């Protein structure tokens, strides 16, 4: 009995123990299954550039289970599927598959190779059914005034900017060159940058900056305060100039504008007002991005040569605002040397409803110019934090568009590690190390110095710049062969003082020419400069441009006129003092005192008493004058390069100029009393779809009777080279005016016309139209005092006068971008055709390296 009870009790305990063990085993297996969960994370990057690919699809093969990469290309997917293959795909890239292991955590990175960018043909159902994407785009356009950041009275944010420039597509032929063989060891280590599937690159430059960006809408002004910069680059020794151009100011991309400026070209936004004329659209999906429900829309240009984008955009349903966009410019677009331009942006809604970009990434892939060269990659990244709507700051706060702290150069790694918005990737750290290695190689130092000399025109030797080298040797009919040596001090000598000088010698006239000058930069913030100079040299009449004309684009033309036969040459000795002050962001003024003694080298005489037509004749003369120059440019921006200031031009408003000159007789030996005024207006208008227009209006008047060499000699062009600072069918010194008004007009159609002609569109030619008109005249009293003959009765060279009400006029049509470099213009002269020896038309050539 007791034995039976014992057996029964033992049996019950065994069952209880067995049940307990089964429970324990169940929980163990359950936990083990949780521990064996599949977790895959990694990064998706471009195999060519190394840049992250945001918004790419990562999914299990044969399923709909997947995720999208974030803006920095990262993804994380949890769980698995029946298949053991993980797929990554994105528009413009080859789809890539990799096998993963189930039940473990693992990292799988992808490098996707770009393919021909194409979304395929969009299919729109025929009949009354409208493309469903159109209604969404209409709502986006209708809501642009509410969503555009420019509607805010003021905003500000902290900005972090990163720029990297690399050499890519390094051919085997280029590797075999001697200069490249000397850096073979570095080239061999490039693979560490490229990665398992990436292409080798040779890094040249990388920079970082931290700044504060401010904006106000009325008047529309912006300012960037650059607080810290870090620059590593081959040939970059001083970052004063570079530090001003690597910040947020030059990385402003707003898709709410109808046209966006990238690498100096205008691109149509996919949400521009004229969207249906330029783009095709397809609604492909709807997804949540964070808490925003978004429509996913594919877009591409109707004309593949249009300066427009192909890509995807995510539109927030609430307010129909742009939440994310990935836009690429196709290789077929009417651009030179560009393989690809990619712009990716993520935006955030602020209080008040407007959206500001939080992250922007731009890639510009420049193709090889020849088979023996390499291409370039330029990568720009901007991260904006602490975005806030603010009270508009006072207009005076925006006097300087870019302000940089004196101690902005910060190389401390610990500081950047703590303050940069995003950590540097291992690839970027390798880039910095490789640049440091490259710039210490002797052959790289040599070629870097040669490149800098060519670009700057000067050879830098410690505290001196020797040059400019284009003027080292010349030849003309007066001096014969001419040699010149000169130089100037640079910023290594002083940031406040600059001294310059030159010495030249002509082997035919056997005379020395020379000059000395000094400049004092009293205030770099408001750019206050005083200068003094002395010159004794030779020049020519009739080539110098009209007052207030922008001559930057005519430097090559003016240089050519210094060679060969000089037009009415004269020797001179001049003394000059000048003062310049930037009075406000828009307004500047300068005052110049000038005394100049002229010795004409051609047959010239003037009346010593201009009130008498029978007064004695003289050849040499002198002028003493004071000139006040005023300039108003509402949104002009500047950067400071060493001891010089460079204008970046205006974006929306014209530039107004005025000069007032008073000449004094008897003052320091001047021979004439006179008053001269000149006025000018110039502007470049961006007309989007229609191209861009540039105009220059100039007018001037000299109040007194003077020898014709002191009147306005309009610039003619007898060279084969086209220039927009001259009348291209007018001869040198053909017309002189005492009063004048001129209009120079040029319209660049870009690809608007020729892109639509089937047989011509593949050539990527661009049409240009020009028109120049000049009104002028000389008073009868001024004509009366001109000397017609010399003392011996020999006839003297004279000048022509424009008839009252009858202008000089010419029109032209041109084709640019021929073989990517050349422009040919046909110019037709419309008036004064009856003059002997006048050609009714001219063909002019010009060269331009541009996009």
mmCIF file of C-alpha atoms in Angstrom, residues 493-725:
data_model
loop_
_atom_site.group_PDB
_atom_site.id
_atom_site.type_symbol
_atom_site.label_atom_id
_atom_site.label_comp_id
_atom_site.label_asym_id
_atom_site.label_seq_id
_atom_site.Cartn_x
_atom_site.Cartn_y
_atom_site.Cartn_z
ATOM 1 C CA UNK A 493 54.032 91.066 -47.554
ATOM 2 C CA UNK A 494 51.039 92.948 -46.149
ATOM 3 C CA UNK A 495 47.254 92.844 -46.021
ATOM 4 C CA UNK A 496 47.115 96.652 -46.027
ATOM 5 C CA UNK A 497 49.847 97.750 -48.430
ATOM 6 C CA UNK A 498 50.647 96.727 -51.986
ATOM 7 C CA UNK A 499 53.466 98.097 -54.128
ATOM 8 C CA UNK A 500 53.881 97.503 -57.861
ATOM 9 C CA UNK A 501 56.160 98.496 -60.702
ATOM 10 C CA UNK A 502 57.477 97.549 -64.125
ATOM 11 C CA UNK A 503 60.242 98.342 -66.593
ATOM 12 C CA UNK A 504 59.910 97.937 -70.380
ATOM 13 C CA UNK A 505 62.225 98.543 -73.338
ATOM 14 C CA UNK A 506 61.550 98.908 -77.071
ATOM 15 C CA UNK A 507 64.350 97.766 -79.350
ATOM 16 C CA UNK A 508 63.312 100.008 -82.301
ATOM 17 C CA UNK A 509 62.629 103.275 -80.489
ATOM 18 C CA UNK A 510 65.394 102.460 -77.976
ATOM 19 C CA UNK A 511 63.439 103.978 -75.112
ATOM 20 C CA UNK A 512 62.656 102.748 -71.615
ATOM 21 C CA UNK A 513 59.106 102.778 -70.234
ATOM 22 C CA UNK A 514 58.336 102.291 -66.585
ATOM 23 C CA UNK A 515 55.794 102.688 -63.847
ATOM 24 C CA UNK A 516 55.503 102.664 -60.064
ATOM 25 C CA UNK A 517 52.483 102.432 -57.820
ATOM 26 C CA UNK A 518 51.311 101.916 -54.258
ATOM 27 C CA UNK A 519 47.959 100.951 -52.764
ATOM 28 C CA UNK A 520 46.808 101.294 -49.169
ATOM 29 C CA UNK A 521 43.793 99.240 -48.075
ATOM 30 C CA UNK A 522 42.611 101.313 -45.146
ATOM 31 C CA UNK A 523 39.484 99.240 -44.426
ATOM 32 C CA UNK A 524 38.890 95.727 -45.791
ATOM 33 C CA UNK A 525 35.399 95.500 -44.300
ATOM 34 C CA UNK A 526 33.947 98.507 -46.139
ATOM 35 C CA UNK A 527 36.695 98.312 -48.762
ATOM 36 C CA UNK A 528 38.334 101.692 -48.483
ATOM 37 C CA UNK A 529 41.385 102.024 -50.738
ATOM 38 C CA UNK A 530 43.848 104.819 -51.577
ATOM 39 C CA UNK A 531 46.334 104.507 -54.426
ATOM 40 C CA UNK A 532 49.012 106.557 -56.153
ATOM 41 C CA UNK A 533 50.865 105.819 -59.388
ATOM 42 C CA UNK A 534 53.314 107.172 -61.929
ATOM 43 C CA UNK A 535 53.607 105.930 -65.536
ATOM 44 C CA UNK A 536 55.765 106.774 -68.534
ATOM 45 C CA UNK A 537 54.804 104.647 -71.533
ATOM 46 C CA UNK A 538 53.127 104.482 -74.962
ATOM 47 C CA UNK A 539 49.454 103.967 -75.800
ATOM 48 C CA UNK A 540 46.997 104.629 -78.636
ATOM 49 C CA UNK A 541 43.850 106.646 -79.255
ATOM 50 C CA UNK A 542 40.523 105.189 -80.245
ATOM 51 C CA UNK A 543 40.941 101.781 -78.646
ATOM 52 C CA UNK A 544 40.078 102.634 -75.072
ATOM 53 C CA UNK A 545 36.437 101.807 -74.333
ATOM 54 C CA UNK A 546 33.584 104.263 -73.901
ATOM 55 C CA UNK A 547 33.204 105.479 -70.342
ATOM 56 C CA UNK A 548 31.431 103.116 -67.966
ATOM 57 C CA UNK A 549 31.408 100.200 -70.392
ATOM 58 C CA UNK A 550 32.047 96.834 -68.819
ATOM 59 C CA UNK A 551 35.275 95.700 -70.480
ATOM 60 C CA UNK A 552 35.848 92.412 -68.628
ATOM 61 C CA UNK A 553 34.715 90.359 -71.625
ATOM 62 C CA UNK A 554 36.897 92.399 -74.010
ATOM 63 C CA UNK A 555 40.323 91.784 -72.511
ATOM 64 C CA UNK A 556 41.411 89.438 -75.314
ATOM 65 C CA UNK A 557 40.342 91.995 -77.930
ATOM 66 C CA UNK A 558 42.180 94.846 -76.191
ATOM 67 C CA UNK A 559 45.295 92.692 -75.868
ATOM 68 C CA UNK A 560 45.307 92.006 -79.624
ATOM 69 C CA UNK A 561 45.110 95.734 -80.402
ATOM 70 C CA UNK A 562 48.434 96.219 -78.614
ATOM 71 C CA UNK A 563 50.179 94.198 -81.317
ATOM 72 C CA UNK A 564 51.014 95.172 -84.881
ATOM 73 C CA UNK A 565 50.229 98.691 -86.126
ATOM 74 C CA UNK A 566 49.167 101.041 -83.320
ATOM 75 C CA UNK A 567 46.260 103.375 -84.040
ATOM 76 C CA UNK A 568 47.316 107.018 -83.593
ATOM 77 C CA UNK A 569 49.970 106.197 -80.969
ATOM 78 C CA UNK A 570 51.113 108.650 -78.333
ATOM 79 C CA UNK A 571 53.681 108.730 -75.572
ATOM 80 C CA UNK A 572 52.519 109.865 -72.184
ATOM 81 C CA UNK A 573 53.644 110.628 -68.670
ATOM 82 C CA UNK A 574 50.977 110.444 -65.985
ATOM 83 C CA UNK A 575 50.594 111.070 -62.257
ATOM 84 C CA UNK A 576 47.492 109.731 -60.551
ATOM 85 C CA UNK A 577 45.934 109.599 -57.101
ATOM 86 C CA UNK A 578 42.740 107.704 -56.312
ATOM 87 C CA UNK A 579 40.433 106.966 -53.409
ATOM 88 C CA UNK A 580 37.624 104.397 -53.303
ATOM 89 C CA UNK A 581 34.979 103.686 -50.666
ATOM 90 C CA UNK A 582 32.122 101.164 -50.513
ATOM 91 C CA UNK A 583 29.620 103.470 -48.832
ATOM 92 C CA UNK A 584 26.931 100.805 -48.475
ATOM 93 C CA UNK A 585 26.174 97.379 -49.862
ATOM 94 C CA UNK A 586 24.733 98.944 -53.027
ATOM 95 C CA UNK A 587 26.495 102.299 -53.305
ATOM 96 C CA UNK A 588 30.178 103.041 -53.939
ATOM 97 C CA UNK A 589 32.172 106.106 -54.916
ATOM 98 C CA UNK A 590 35.689 106.885 -56.080
ATOM 99 C CA UNK A 591 37.629 110.101 -56.619
ATOM 100 C CA UNK A 592 40.598 110.320 -58.996
ATOM 101 C CA UNK A 593 43.109 113.131 -59.541
ATOM 102 C CA UNK A 594 45.055 112.749 -62.770
ATOM 103 C CA UNK A 595 47.685 114.747 -64.597
ATOM 104 C CA UNK A 596 48.775 113.453 -68.005
ATOM 105 C CA UNK A 597 51.225 114.813 -70.581
ATOM 106 C CA UNK A 598 50.706 113.702 -74.205
ATOM 107 C CA UNK A 599 53.259 113.460 -76.998
ATOM 108 C CA UNK A 600 51.450 112.267 -80.176
ATOM 109 C CA UNK A 601 53.477 110.026 -82.479
ATOM 110 C CA UNK A 602 51.217 110.758 -85.486
ATOM 111 C CA UNK A 603 50.357 113.859 -87.489
ATOM 112 C CA UNK A 604 48.341 115.961 -85.047
ATOM 113 C CA UNK A 605 47.948 119.669 -84.255
ATOM 114 C CA UNK A 606 45.557 121.676 -82.095
ATOM 115 C CA UNK A 607 44.785 125.363 -81.588
ATOM 116 C CA UNK A 608 46.504 126.769 -78.539
ATOM 117 C CA UNK A 609 43.591 129.184 -78.109
ATOM 118 C CA UNK A 610 40.376 127.270 -78.731
ATOM 119 C CA UNK A 611 38.417 130.551 -78.894
ATOM 120 C CA UNK A 612 40.312 131.614 -82.012
ATOM 121 C CA UNK A 613 40.478 129.702 -85.269
ATOM 122 C CA UNK A 614 43.702 131.519 -86.206
ATOM 123 C CA UNK A 615 45.617 130.827 -82.996
ATOM 124 C CA UNK A 616 49.055 129.139 -83.179
ATOM 125 C CA UNK A 617 49.271 125.367 -83.544
ATOM 126 C CA UNK A 618 50.871 122.946 -81.091
ATOM 127 C CA UNK A 619 51.357 119.177 -80.927
ATOM 128 C CA UNK A 620 52.077 118.196 -77.334
ATOM 129 C CA UNK A 621 49.567 118.984 -74.589
ATOM 130 C CA UNK A 622 48.667 118.142 -71.000
ATOM 131 C CA UNK A 623 45.471 117.588 -69.004
ATOM 132 C CA UNK A 624 44.804 117.961 -65.296
ATOM 133 C CA UNK A 625 41.463 116.591 -64.173
ATOM 134 C CA UNK A 626 39.363 115.419 -61.247
ATOM 135 C CA UNK A 627 36.875 112.584 -61.760
ATOM 136 C CA UNK A 628 34.113 111.450 -59.435
ATOM 137 C CA UNK A 629 32.710 107.970 -60.166
ATOM 138 C CA UNK A 630 29.463 106.786 -58.598
ATOM 139 C CA UNK A 631 27.983 103.295 -58.800
ATOM 140 C CA UNK A 632 24.709 101.836 -57.556
ATOM 141 C CA UNK A 633 24.263 98.044 -57.717
ATOM 142 C CA UNK A 634 21.474 96.914 -55.422
ATOM 143 C CA UNK A 635 22.339 93.225 -55.056
ATOM 144 C CA UNK A 636 25.958 93.091 -56.138
ATOM 145 C CA UNK A 637 28.137 90.656 -54.175
ATOM 146 C CA UNK A 638 31.919 90.650 -53.726
ATOM 147 C CA UNK A 639 34.662 88.375 -52.539
ATOM 148 C CA UNK A 640 38.163 89.457 -51.517
ATOM 149 C CA UNK A 641 41.096 87.738 -53.183
ATOM 150 C CA UNK A 642 44.364 88.591 -51.458
ATOM 151 C CA UNK A 643 44.611 92.397 -51.773
ATOM 152 C CA UNK A 644 41.992 92.701 -54.505
ATOM 153 C CA UNK A 645 38.221 92.649 -54.554
ATOM 154 C CA UNK A 646 36.261 90.654 -57.142
ATOM 155 C CA UNK A 647 32.681 91.449 -58.113
ATOM 156 C CA UNK A 648 30.302 88.511 -58.511
ATOM 157 C CA UNK A 649 27.822 90.725 -60.369
ATOM 158 C CA UNK A 650 24.145 91.236 -59.648
ATOM 159 C CA UNK A 651 21.332 88.709 -59.793
ATOM 160 C CA UNK A 652 18.111 90.715 -60.207
ATOM 161 C CA UNK A 653 18.815 94.435 -60.521
ATOM 162 C CA UNK A 654 20.639 96.632 -63.053
ATOM 163 C CA UNK A 655 23.919 98.404 -62.343
ATOM 164 C CA UNK A 656 23.800 102.209 -62.567
ATOM 165 C CA UNK A 657 26.989 104.220 -63.086
ATOM 166 C CA UNK A 658 27.838 107.880 -63.419
ATOM 167 C CA UNK A 659 31.064 109.829 -63.761
ATOM 168 C CA UNK A 660 31.733 113.557 -63.573
ATOM 169 C CA UNK A 661 35.074 114.937 -64.816
ATOM 170 C CA UNK A 662 36.405 118.457 -64.526
ATOM 171 C CA UNK A 663 39.575 119.445 -66.382
ATOM 172 C CA UNK A 664 41.531 122.498 -65.182
ATOM 173 C CA UNK A 665 43.710 124.771 -67.262
ATOM 174 C CA UNK A 666 46.863 125.948 -65.544
ATOM 175 C CA UNK A 667 46.480 123.555 -62.607
ATOM 176 C CA UNK A 668 49.744 121.559 -62.557
ATOM 177 C CA UNK A 669 50.233 122.467 -66.201
ATOM 178 C CA UNK A 670 46.882 121.509 -67.738
ATOM 179 C CA UNK A 671 46.123 123.118 -71.132
ATOM 180 C CA UNK A 672 42.282 122.944 -71.134
ATOM 181 C CA UNK A 673 39.227 123.733 -69.048
ATOM 182 C CA UNK A 674 36.398 121.269 -69.615
ATOM 183 C CA UNK A 675 33.533 119.358 -68.012
ATOM 184 C CA UNK A 676 32.483 115.874 -69.030
ATOM 185 C CA UNK A 677 29.658 113.635 -67.789
ATOM 186 C CA UNK A 678 28.920 109.996 -68.556
ATOM 187 C CA UNK A 679 26.082 107.724 -67.499
ATOM 188 C CA UNK A 680 25.602 103.989 -67.861
ATOM 189 C CA UNK A 681 23.106 101.206 -67.127
ATOM 190 C CA UNK A 682 23.802 97.510 -67.660
ATOM 191 C CA UNK A 683 21.998 94.316 -66.775
ATOM 192 C CA UNK A 684 21.737 90.644 -67.588
ATOM 193 C CA UNK A 685 18.162 89.396 -67.677
ATOM 194 C CA UNK A 686 17.444 85.697 -67.291
ATOM 195 C CA UNK A 687 14.340 84.864 -69.304
ATOM 196 C CA UNK A 688 14.165 81.181 -68.455
ATOM 197 C CA UNK A 689 12.702 79.207 -71.349
ATOM 198 C CA UNK A 690 13.627 81.992 -73.807
ATOM 199 C CA UNK A 691 17.304 82.301 -72.868
ATOM 200 C CA UNK A 692 18.977 85.409 -71.453
ATOM 201 C CA UNK A 693 19.480 89.003 -72.521
ATOM 202 C CA UNK A 694 22.280 91.480 -71.822
ATOM 203 C CA UNK A 695 22.066 95.202 -72.484
ATOM 204 C CA UNK A 696 24.353 98.191 -71.956
ATOM 205 C CA UNK A 697 23.086 101.762 -72.190
ATOM 206 C CA UNK A 698 25.665 104.551 -72.213
ATOM 207 C CA UNK A 699 25.448 108.291 -72.738
ATOM 208 C CA UNK A 700 27.913 111.143 -72.365
ATOM 209 C CA UNK A 701 28.546 114.794 -73.123
ATOM 210 C CA UNK A 702 31.592 117.086 -73.153
ATOM 211 C CA UNK A 703 30.490 120.697 -72.617
ATOM 212 C CA UNK A 704 33.462 122.627 -74.017
ATOM 213 C CA UNK A 705 35.234 122.774 -77.402
ATOM 214 C CA UNK A 706 38.308 120.509 -77.303
ATOM 215 C CA UNK A 707 40.797 118.857 -79.668
ATOM 216 C CA UNK A 708 39.228 115.697 -81.083
ATOM 217 C CA UNK A 709 41.674 113.471 -79.188
ATOM 218 C CA UNK A 710 39.886 114.489 -75.963
ATOM 219 C CA UNK A 711 36.395 113.736 -77.254
ATOM 220 C CA UNK A 712 34.686 110.318 -77.102
ATOM 221 C CA UNK A 713 36.276 108.010 -79.673
ATOM 222 C CA UNK A 714 33.928 105.063 -80.195
ATOM 223 C CA UNK A 715 35.512 101.636 -80.347
ATOM 224 C CA UNK A 716 35.644 100.002 -83.743
ATOM 225 C CA UNK A 717 36.810 96.503 -84.500
ATOM 226 C CA UNK A 718 39.128 95.704 -87.394
ATOM 227 C CA UNK A 719 40.184 92.429 -85.807
ATOM 228 C CA UNK A 720 38.709 89.062 -86.802
ATOM 229 C CA UNK A 721 37.831 88.477 -83.137
ATOM 230 C CA UNK A 722 34.282 89.357 -82.036
ATOM 231 C CA UNK A 723 33.841 91.499 -78.926
ATOM 232 C CA UNK A 724 30.778 92.950 -77.235
ATOM 233 C CA UNK A 725 32.592 96.139 -76.180
#
